[in-house]
Amino acid sequence: MTTPVTPVLREMRWWDIDSVLELEKDLFPEDAWSRGMFWSELAHSRGPEATRRYVVAEEGGRLVGYAGLASAGELADVQTIAVARDHWGTGLGSVLLTELLRAATAFECAEVMLECRIDNVRAQKLYERFGFEAIGFRRGYYQPGNVDALVMRLTTASDSGSAAVSPSERGTEING
């Protein structure tokens, strides 16, 4: 009997971009990020002036998820979270989001923002469990499909001094 392999998180590097793009195109066929977009984000993820944190989840040599966060002053923005379809329901989305919230805390951000497709209820439920609240919409945000985005925000709890508010271990993930 073989033991199941648990995905391992590590920093995303340039050599991951091809695998990330494969997953990106599968999960977001209408509005997938380009190679250049990932290169640009990774260019800001290293060194003392870093303003980005990108991670990948690997399992048995295969990339099964990725996530990224950008920071500017006291504000962080979840740029992307993606989980391979065969890993939906495993809790990997929660693990990735927890890592992004840790990064927001390290960047000393008081708020974390994100946009989520209005039709991605799985993602919205995950974010709500972490304490994100809907604060508005961005009409036609996702192109070319002209899909609206729900804007959500997580504000630092005044007593904790940290944006890394994570729920107890739960098994839900997102793909957008």
XYZ file of C-alpha atoms in Angstrom, residues 41 44-45 51-55 67-71 75-80 97 99-105 107 109 111-113 132:
33
model
C 5.443 39.357 -11.206
C 9.401 41.718 -8.103
C 9.478 38.649 -5.842
C 6.843 43.359 -3.194
C 5.513 39.988 -4.393
C 5.228 36.454 -3.014
C 4.534 33.604 -5.441
C 4.449 29.957 -4.452
C -0.659 31.441 -5.768
C 0.620 34.993 -5.730
C 0.329 38.165 -3.689
C 1.428 41.753 -4.369
C 1.999 44.365 -1.673
C -2.232 47.014 1.219
C -1.791 43.537 -0.229
C -3.644 42.090 -3.190
C -4.177 38.394 -3.873
C -3.175 38.235 -7.535
C -3.996 34.596 -8.222
C -4.279 31.245 0.829
C 0.699 31.168 2.766
C -0.361 34.378 1.001
C -1.745 35.774 4.249
C 1.545 34.939 5.977
C 3.299 36.917 3.246
C 0.897 39.852 3.753
C 1.824 39.827 7.425
C 5.001 42.717 4.251
C -0.015 44.898 5.307
C -5.542 44.957 4.478
C -5.683 42.231 1.867
C -7.829 42.749 -1.215
C -12.882 38.294 3.649
